[in-house]
mmCIF file of C-alpha atoms in Angstrom:
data_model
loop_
_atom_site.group_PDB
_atom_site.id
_atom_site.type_symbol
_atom_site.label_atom_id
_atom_site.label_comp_id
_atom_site.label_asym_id
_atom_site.label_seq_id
_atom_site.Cartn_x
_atom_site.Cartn_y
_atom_site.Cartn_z
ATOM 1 C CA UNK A 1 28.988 -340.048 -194.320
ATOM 2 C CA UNK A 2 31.986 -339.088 -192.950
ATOM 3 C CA UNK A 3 32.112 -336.902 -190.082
ATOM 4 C CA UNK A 4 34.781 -333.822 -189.610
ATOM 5 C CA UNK A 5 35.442 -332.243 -186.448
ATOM 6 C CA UNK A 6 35.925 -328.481 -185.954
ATOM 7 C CA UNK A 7 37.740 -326.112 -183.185
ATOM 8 C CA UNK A 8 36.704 -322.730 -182.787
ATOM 9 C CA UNK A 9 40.192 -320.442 -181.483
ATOM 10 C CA UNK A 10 40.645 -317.242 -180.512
ATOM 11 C CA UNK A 11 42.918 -316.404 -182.841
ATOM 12 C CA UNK A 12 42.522 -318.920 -185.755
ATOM 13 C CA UNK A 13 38.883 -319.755 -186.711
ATOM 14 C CA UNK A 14 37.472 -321.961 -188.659
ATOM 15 C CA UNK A 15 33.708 -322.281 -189.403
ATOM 16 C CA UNK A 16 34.295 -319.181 -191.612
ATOM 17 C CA UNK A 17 31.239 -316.985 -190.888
ATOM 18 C CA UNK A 18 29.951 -318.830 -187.167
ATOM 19 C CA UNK A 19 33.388 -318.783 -186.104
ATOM 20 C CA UNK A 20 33.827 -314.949 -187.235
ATOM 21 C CA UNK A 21 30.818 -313.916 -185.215
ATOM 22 C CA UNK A 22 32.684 -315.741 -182.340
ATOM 23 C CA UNK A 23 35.547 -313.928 -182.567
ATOM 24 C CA UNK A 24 34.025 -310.553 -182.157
ATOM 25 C CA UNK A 25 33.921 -311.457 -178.268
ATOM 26 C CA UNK A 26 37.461 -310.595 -178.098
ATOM 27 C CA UNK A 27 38.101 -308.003 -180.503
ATOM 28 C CA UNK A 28 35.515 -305.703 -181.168
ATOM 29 C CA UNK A 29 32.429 -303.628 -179.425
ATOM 30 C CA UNK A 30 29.061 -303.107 -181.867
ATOM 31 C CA UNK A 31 31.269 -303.988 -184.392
ATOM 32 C CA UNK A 32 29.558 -304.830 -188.312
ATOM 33 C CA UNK A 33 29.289 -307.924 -188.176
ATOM 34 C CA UNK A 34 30.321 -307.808 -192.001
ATOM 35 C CA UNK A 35 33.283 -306.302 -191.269
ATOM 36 C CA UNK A 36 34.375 -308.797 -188.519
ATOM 37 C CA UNK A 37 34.268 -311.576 -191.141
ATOM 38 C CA UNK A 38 36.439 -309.569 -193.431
ATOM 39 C CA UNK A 39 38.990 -308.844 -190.453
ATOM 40 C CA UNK A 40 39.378 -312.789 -190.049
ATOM 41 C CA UNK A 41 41.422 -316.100 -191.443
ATOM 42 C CA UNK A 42 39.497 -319.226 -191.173
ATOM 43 C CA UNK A 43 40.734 -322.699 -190.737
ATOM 44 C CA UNK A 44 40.130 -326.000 -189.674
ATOM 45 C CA UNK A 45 42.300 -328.801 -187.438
ATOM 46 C CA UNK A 46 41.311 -331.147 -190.046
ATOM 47 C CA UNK A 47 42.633 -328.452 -193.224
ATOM 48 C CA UNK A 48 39.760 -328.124 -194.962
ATOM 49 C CA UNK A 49 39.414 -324.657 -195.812
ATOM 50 C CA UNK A 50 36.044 -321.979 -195.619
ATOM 51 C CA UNK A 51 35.061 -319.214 -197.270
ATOM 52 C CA UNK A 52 33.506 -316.323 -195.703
ATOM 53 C CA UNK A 53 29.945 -315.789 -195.975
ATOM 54 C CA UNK A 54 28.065 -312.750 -197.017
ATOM 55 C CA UNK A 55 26.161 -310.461 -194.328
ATOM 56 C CA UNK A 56 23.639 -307.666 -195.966
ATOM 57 C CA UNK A 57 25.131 -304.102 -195.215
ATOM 58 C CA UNK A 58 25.039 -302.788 -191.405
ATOM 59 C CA UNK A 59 23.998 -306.228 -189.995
ATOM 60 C CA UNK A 60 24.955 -305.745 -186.405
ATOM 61 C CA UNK A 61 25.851 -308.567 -183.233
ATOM 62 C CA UNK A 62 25.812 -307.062 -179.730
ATOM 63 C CA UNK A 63 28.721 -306.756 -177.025
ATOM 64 C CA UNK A 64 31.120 -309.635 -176.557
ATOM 65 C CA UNK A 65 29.245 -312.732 -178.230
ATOM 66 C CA UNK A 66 29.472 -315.712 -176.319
ATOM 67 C CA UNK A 67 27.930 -318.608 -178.153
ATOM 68 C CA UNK A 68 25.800 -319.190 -181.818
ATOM 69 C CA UNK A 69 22.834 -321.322 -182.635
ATOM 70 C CA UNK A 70 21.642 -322.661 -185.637
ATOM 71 C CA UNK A 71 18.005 -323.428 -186.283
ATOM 72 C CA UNK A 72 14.984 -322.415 -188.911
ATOM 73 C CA UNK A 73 13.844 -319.063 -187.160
ATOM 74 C CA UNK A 74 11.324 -318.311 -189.960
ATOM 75 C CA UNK A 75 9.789 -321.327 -191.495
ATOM 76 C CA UNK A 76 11.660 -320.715 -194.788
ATOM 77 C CA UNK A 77 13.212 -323.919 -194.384
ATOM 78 C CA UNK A 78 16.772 -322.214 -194.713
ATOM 79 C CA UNK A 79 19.278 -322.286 -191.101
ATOM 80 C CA UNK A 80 19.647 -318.961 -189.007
ATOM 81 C CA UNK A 81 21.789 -317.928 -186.138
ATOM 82 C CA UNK A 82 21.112 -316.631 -182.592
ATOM 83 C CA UNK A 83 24.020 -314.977 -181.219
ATOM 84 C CA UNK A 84 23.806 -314.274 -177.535
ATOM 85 C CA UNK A 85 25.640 -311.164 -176.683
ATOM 86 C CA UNK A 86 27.390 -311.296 -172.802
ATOM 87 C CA UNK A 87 28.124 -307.565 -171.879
ATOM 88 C CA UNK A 88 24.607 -305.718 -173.591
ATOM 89 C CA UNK A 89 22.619 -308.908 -172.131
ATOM 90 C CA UNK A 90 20.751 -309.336 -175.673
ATOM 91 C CA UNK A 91 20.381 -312.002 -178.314
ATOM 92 C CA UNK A 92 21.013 -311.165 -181.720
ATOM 93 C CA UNK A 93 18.864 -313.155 -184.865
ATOM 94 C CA UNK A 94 20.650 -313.659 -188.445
ATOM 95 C CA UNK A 95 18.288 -314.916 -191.026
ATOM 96 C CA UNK A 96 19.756 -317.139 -193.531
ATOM 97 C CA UNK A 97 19.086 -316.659 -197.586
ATOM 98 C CA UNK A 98 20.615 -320.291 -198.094
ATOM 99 C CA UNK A 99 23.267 -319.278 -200.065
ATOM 100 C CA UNK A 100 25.591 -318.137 -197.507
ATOM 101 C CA UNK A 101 24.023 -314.631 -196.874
ATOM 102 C CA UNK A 102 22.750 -313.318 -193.602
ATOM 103 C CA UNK A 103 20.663 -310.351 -192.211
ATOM 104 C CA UNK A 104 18.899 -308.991 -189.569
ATOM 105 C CA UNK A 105 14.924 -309.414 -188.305
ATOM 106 C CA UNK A 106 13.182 -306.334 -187.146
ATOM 107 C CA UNK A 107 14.083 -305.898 -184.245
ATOM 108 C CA UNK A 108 17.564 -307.386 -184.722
ATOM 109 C CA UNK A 109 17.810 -308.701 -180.987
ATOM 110 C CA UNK A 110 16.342 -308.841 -177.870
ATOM 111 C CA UNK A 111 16.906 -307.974 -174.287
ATOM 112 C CA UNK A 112 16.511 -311.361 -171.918
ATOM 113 C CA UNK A 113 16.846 -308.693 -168.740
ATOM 114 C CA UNK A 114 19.960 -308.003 -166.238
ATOM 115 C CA UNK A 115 22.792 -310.418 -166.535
ATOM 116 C CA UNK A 116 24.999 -311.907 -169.064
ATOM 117 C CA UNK A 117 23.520 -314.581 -171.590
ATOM 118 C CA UNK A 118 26.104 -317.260 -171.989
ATOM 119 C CA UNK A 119 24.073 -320.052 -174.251
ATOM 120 C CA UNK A 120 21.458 -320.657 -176.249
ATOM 121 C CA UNK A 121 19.436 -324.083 -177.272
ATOM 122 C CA UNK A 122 16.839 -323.993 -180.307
ATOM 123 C CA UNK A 123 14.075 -326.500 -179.809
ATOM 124 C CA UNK A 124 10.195 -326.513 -180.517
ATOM 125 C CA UNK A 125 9.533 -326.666 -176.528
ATOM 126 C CA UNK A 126 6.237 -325.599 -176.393
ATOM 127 C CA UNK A 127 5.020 -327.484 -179.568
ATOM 128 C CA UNK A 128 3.697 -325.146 -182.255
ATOM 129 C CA UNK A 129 5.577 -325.739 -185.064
ATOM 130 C CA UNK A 130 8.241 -322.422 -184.186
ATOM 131 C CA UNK A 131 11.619 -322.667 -183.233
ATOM 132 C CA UNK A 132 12.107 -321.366 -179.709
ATOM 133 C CA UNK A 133 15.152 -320.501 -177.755
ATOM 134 C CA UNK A 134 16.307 -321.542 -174.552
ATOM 135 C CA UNK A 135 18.770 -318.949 -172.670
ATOM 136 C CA UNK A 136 21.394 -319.437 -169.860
ATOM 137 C CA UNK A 137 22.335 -316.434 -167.958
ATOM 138 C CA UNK A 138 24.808 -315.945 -165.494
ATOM 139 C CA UNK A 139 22.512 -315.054 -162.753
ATOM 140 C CA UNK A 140 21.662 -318.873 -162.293
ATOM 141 C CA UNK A 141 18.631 -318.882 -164.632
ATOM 142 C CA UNK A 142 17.509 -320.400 -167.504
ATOM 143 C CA UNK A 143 14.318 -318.561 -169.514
ATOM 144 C CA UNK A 144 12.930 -319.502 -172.110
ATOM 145 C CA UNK A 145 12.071 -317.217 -175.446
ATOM 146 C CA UNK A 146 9.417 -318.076 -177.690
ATOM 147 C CA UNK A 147 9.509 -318.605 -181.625
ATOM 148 C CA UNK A 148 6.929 -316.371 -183.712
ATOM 149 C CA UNK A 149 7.579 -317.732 -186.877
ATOM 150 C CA UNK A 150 9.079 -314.584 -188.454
ATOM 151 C CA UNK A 151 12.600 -314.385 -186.655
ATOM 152 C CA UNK A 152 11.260 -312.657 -183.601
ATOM 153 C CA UNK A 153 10.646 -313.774 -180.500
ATOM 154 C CA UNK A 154 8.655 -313.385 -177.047
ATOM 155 C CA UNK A 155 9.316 -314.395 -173.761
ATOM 156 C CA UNK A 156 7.716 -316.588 -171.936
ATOM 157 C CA UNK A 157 7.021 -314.639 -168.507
ATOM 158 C CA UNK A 158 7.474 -316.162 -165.614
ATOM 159 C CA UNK A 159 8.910 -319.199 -167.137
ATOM 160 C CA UNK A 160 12.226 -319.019 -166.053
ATOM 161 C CA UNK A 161 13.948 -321.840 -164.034
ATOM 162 C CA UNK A 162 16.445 -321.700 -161.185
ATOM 163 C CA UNK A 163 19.924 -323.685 -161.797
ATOM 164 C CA UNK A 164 23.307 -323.704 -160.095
ATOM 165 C CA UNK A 165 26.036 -321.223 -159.544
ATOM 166 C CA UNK A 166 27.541 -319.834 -162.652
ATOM 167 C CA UNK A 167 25.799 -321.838 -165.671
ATOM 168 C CA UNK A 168 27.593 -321.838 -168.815
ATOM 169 C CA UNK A 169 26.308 -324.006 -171.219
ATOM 170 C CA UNK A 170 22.919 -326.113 -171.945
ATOM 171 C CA UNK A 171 22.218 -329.270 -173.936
ATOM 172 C CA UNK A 172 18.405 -330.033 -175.114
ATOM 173 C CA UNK A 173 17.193 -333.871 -175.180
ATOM 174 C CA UNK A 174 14.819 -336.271 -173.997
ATOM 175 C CA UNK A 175 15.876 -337.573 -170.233
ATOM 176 C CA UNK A 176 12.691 -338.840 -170.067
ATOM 177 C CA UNK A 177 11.496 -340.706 -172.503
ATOM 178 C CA UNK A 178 8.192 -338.587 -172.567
ATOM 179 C CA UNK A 179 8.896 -337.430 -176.400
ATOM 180 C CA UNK A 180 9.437 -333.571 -174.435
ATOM 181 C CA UNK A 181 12.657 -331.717 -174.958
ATOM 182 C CA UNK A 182 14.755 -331.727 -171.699
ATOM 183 C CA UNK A 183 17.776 -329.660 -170.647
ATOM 184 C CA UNK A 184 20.659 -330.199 -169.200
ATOM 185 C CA UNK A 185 22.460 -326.889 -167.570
ATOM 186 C CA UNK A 186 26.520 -326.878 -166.973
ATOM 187 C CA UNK A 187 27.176 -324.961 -164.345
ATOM 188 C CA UNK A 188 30.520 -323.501 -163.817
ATOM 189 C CA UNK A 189 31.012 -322.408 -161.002
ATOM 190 C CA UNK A 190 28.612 -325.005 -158.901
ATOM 191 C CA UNK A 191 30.717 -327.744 -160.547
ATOM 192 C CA UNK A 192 27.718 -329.896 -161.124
ATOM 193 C CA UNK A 193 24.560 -330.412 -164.151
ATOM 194 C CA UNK A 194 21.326 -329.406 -163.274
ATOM 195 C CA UNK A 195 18.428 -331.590 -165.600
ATOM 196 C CA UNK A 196 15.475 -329.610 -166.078
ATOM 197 C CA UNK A 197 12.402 -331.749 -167.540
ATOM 198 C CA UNK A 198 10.039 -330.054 -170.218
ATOM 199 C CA UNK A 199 6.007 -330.163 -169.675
ATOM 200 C CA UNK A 200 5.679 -329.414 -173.741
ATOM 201 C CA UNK A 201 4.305 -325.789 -172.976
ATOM 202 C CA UNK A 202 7.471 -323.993 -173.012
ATOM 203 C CA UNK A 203 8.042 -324.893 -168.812
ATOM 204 C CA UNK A 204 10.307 -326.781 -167.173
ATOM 205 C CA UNK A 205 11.248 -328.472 -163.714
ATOM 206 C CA UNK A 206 14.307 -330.046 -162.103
ATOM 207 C CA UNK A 207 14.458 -333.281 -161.942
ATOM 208 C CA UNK A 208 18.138 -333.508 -160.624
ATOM 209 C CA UNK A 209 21.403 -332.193 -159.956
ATOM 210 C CA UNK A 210 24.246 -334.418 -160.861
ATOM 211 C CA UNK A 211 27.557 -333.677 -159.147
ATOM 212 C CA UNK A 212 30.718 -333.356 -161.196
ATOM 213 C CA UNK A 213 34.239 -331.945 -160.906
ATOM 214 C CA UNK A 214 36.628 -329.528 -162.021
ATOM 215 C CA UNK A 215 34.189 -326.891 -163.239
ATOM 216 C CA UNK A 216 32.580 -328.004 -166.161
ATOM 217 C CA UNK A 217 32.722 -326.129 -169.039
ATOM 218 C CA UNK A 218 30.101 -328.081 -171.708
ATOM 219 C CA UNK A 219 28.018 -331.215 -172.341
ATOM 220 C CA UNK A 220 26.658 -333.032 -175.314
ATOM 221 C CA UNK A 221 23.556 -335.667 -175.548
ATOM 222 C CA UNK A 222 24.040 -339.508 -177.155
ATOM 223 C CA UNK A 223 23.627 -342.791 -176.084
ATOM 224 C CA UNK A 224 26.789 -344.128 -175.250
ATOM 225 C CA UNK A 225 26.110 -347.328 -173.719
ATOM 226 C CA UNK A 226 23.160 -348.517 -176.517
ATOM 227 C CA UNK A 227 20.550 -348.674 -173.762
ATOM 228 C CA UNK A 228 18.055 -346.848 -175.622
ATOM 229 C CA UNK A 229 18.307 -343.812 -173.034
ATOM 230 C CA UNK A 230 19.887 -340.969 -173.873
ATOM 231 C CA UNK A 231 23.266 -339.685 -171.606
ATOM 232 C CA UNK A 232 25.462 -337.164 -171.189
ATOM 233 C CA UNK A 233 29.592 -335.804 -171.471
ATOM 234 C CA UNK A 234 30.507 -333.187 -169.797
ATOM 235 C CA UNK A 235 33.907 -331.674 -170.179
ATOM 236 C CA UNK A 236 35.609 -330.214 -166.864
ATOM 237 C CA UNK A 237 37.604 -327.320 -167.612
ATOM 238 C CA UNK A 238 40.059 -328.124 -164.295
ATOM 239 C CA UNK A 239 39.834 -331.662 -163.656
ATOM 240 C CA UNK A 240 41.322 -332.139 -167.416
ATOM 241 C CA UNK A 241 38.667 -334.905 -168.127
ATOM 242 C CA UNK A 242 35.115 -335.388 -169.411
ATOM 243 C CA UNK A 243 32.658 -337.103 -167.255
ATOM 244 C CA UNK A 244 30.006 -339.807 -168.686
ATOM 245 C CA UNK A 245 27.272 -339.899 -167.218
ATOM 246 C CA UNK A 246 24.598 -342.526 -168.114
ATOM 247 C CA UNK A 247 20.856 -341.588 -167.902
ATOM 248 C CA UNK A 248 18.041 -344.332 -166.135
ATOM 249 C CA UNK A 249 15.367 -342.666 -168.114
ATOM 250 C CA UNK A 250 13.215 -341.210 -165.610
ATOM 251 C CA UNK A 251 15.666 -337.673 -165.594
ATOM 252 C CA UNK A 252 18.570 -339.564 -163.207
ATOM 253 C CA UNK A 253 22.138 -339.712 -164.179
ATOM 254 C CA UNK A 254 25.022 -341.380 -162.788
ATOM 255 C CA UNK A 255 29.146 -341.935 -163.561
ATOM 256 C CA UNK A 256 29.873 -344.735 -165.751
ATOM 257 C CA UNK A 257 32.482 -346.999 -165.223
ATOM 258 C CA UNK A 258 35.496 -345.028 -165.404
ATOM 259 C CA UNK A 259 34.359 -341.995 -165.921
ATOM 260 C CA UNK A 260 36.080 -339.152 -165.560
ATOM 261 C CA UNK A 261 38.399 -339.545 -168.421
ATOM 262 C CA UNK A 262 41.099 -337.913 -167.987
ATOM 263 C CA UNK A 263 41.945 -335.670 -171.338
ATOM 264 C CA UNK A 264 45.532 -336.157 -172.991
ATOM 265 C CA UNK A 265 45.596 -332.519 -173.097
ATOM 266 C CA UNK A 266 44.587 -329.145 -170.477
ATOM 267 C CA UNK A 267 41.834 -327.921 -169.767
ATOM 268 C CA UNK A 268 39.174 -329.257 -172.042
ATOM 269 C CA UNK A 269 36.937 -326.388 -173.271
ATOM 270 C CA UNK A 270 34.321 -328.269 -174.997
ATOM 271 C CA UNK A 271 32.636 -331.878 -176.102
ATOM 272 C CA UNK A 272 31.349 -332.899 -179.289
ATOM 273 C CA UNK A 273 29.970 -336.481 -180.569
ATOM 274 C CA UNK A 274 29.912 -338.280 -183.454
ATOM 275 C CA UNK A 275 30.496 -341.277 -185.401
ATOM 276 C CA UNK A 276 34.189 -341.059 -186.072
ATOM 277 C CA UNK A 277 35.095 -344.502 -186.735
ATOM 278 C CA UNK A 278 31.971 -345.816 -188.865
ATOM 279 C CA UNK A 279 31.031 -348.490 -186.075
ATOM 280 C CA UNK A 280 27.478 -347.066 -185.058
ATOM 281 C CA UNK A 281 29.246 -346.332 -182.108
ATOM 282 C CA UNK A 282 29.469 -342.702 -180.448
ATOM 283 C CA UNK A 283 32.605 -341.353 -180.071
ATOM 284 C CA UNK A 284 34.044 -338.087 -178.589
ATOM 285 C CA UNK A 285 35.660 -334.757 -179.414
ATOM 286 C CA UNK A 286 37.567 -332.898 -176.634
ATOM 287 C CA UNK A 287 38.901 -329.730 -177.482
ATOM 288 C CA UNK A 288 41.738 -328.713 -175.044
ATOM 289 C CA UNK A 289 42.229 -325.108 -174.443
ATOM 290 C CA UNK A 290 45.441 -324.528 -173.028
ATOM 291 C CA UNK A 291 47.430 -327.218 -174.922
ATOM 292 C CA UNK A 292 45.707 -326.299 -178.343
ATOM 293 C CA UNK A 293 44.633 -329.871 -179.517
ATOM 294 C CA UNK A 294 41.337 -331.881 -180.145
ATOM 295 C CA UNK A 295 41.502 -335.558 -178.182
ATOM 296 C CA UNK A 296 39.420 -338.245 -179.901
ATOM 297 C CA UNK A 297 37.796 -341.089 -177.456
ATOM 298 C CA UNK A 298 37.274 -343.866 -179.193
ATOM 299 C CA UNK A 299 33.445 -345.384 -178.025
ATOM 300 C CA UNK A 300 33.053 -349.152 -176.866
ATOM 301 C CA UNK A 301 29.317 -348.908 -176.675
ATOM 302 C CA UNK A 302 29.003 -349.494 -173.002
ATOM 303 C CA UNK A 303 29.800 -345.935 -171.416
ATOM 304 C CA UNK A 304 33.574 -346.661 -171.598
ATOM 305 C CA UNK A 305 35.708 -345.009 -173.912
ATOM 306 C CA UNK A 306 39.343 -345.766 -175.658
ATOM 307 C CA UNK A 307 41.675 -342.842 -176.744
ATOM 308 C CA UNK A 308 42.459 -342.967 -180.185
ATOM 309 C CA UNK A 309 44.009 -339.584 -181.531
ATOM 310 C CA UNK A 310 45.102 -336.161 -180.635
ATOM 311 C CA UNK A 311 45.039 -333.110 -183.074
ATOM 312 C CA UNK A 312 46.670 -330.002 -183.045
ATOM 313 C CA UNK A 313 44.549 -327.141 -183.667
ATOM 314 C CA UNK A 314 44.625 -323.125 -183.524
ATOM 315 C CA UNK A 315 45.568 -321.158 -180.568
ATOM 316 C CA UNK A 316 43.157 -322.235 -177.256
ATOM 317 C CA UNK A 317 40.629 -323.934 -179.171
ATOM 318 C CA UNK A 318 37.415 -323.032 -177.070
ATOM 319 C CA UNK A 319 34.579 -324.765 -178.825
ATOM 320 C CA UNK A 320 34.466 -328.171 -181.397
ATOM 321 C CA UNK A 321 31.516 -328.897 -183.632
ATOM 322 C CA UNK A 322 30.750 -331.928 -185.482
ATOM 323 C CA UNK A 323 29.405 -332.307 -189.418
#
């Protein structure tokens, strides 16, 4: 199959409905959510065009989304969003029908408690067959939210793990090898990744913090160097690179050779990987915010990476997804 990359903009979108939701952040407050999607042109860096999606009436997002998250919040076998919403510190839940259509649980969000949500990870963590959501806030904690099987959830008191300065972003995988979903936090501010390792109850505990540059902005999970043990990219915002770091299994991490890459355009917002190239190999998507492109790294399957392409894309491309 072949894959296509996406770049989420400010100002041009693609992803049609996700990327609509996303650009609420910037233009609206409580705004329908039906309405945003009306209000927006969708397009891709590849071309391939969207259409918009269909939201039941009065279906409602919170304050200044940040981030989206697709998983099966109901056991109806059809893909949902969580929506975590910055300035009202709440997460909002979008049930798919499958054809395109979205609406609202009872209650339509949650509060995860003072400070701003920036991310969200679905995973069964806690092994019952629900979807459950992980939640970075800006405060330096992760908690964790647990699936009901309806679309609603309930948090896990007292669950919550400390991380480092300004988190934005979180990964799930297995650092491990213990079959247990992992996490790995990016956080901003503290310019490094903090792994937390999961117990399968819905709890977690650091294993590490791995030391990176340039503010890091996101991170996504493969195994670059065929090892059998999964590792990570991490894009720094500042340094203009992405950092590959190798895991040793046990929850340990460390630079490959090479690493960081430094982008071919500023201020890489986000990393994606995929296939590109049809080698078995996994490549990488950078999206670069202030020059407006996507860079392609070519994977050698040893942790090292080759550039291959760069894309122009919409206006400060701030997110890239992979199908």
């Amino acid at each position: 199959m072949k894959k296509r990359i996406f770049s989420y903009s400010l100002f041009t979108l693609s992803l049609a409905l996700v990327a609509s939701l996303m650009s609420v952040a910037h233009n609206s407050w409580w705004l329908p959510v039906s309405e945003a999607v009306a209000r927006q042109t969708q397009t891709s860096c590849t071309g391939a065009a969207f259409q918009s999606g269909t939201l039941a009436a009065g279906a409602m997002i919170g304050q200044q989304p940040q981030s989206v998250t697709v998983a099966d919040f109901n056991n109806d076998s059809k893909p949902d969003l969580a929506i975590t919403n910055y300035f009202n510190w709440t997460v909002t839940i979008l049930l798919g029908n499958g054809s395109g259509g979205f609406s609202n649980p009872s209650p339509a969000s949650f509060n995860v408690g003072t400070q701003y949500p920036y991310d969200a990870v679905a995973q069964d963590f806690n092994r019952d067959g629900k979807q459950d959501l992980e939640i970075v806030k800006n405060s330096g904690q992760v908690v964790i939210w647990l699936g009901n099987g309806d679309g609603t959830f309930t948090e896990n008191t007292n669950a919550f793990v400390n991380v480092g300065l300004g988190p934005r972003a979180l990964v799930a995988g297995d650092f491990n090898n213990d079959t247990q979903h992992d996490l790995a936090v990016v956080n901003y501010t503290g310019q490094s990744v903090s792994i937390l390792l999961g117990n399968g109850q819905g709890r977690f505990t650091t294993a590490s913090t791995v030391n990176v540059g340039g503010n890091p902005s996101g991170a996504v999970v493969a195994d670059f160097n065929r090892d059998g043990r999964q590792d990570l990219a991490v894009s720094n915002f500042f340094n203009n690179g992405v950092d590959i770091l190798l895991g040793n299994g046990t929850g340990g991490f460390s630079p490959a050779s090479g690493s960081p890459i430094l982008s071919s355009g500023q201020n890489p917002s986000a990393v994606a990987s995929g296939d590109f190239n049809g080698d078995n190999l996994a490549d990488l998507a950078l999206s670069n915010y202030l020059t407006s492109t996507v860079m392609i790294l070519r994977g050698n399957g040893n942790g090292t990476f080759a550039a291959a392409a760069t894309y122009n894309t919409g206006t400060q491309p701030s997110a890239v997804v992979v199908a």
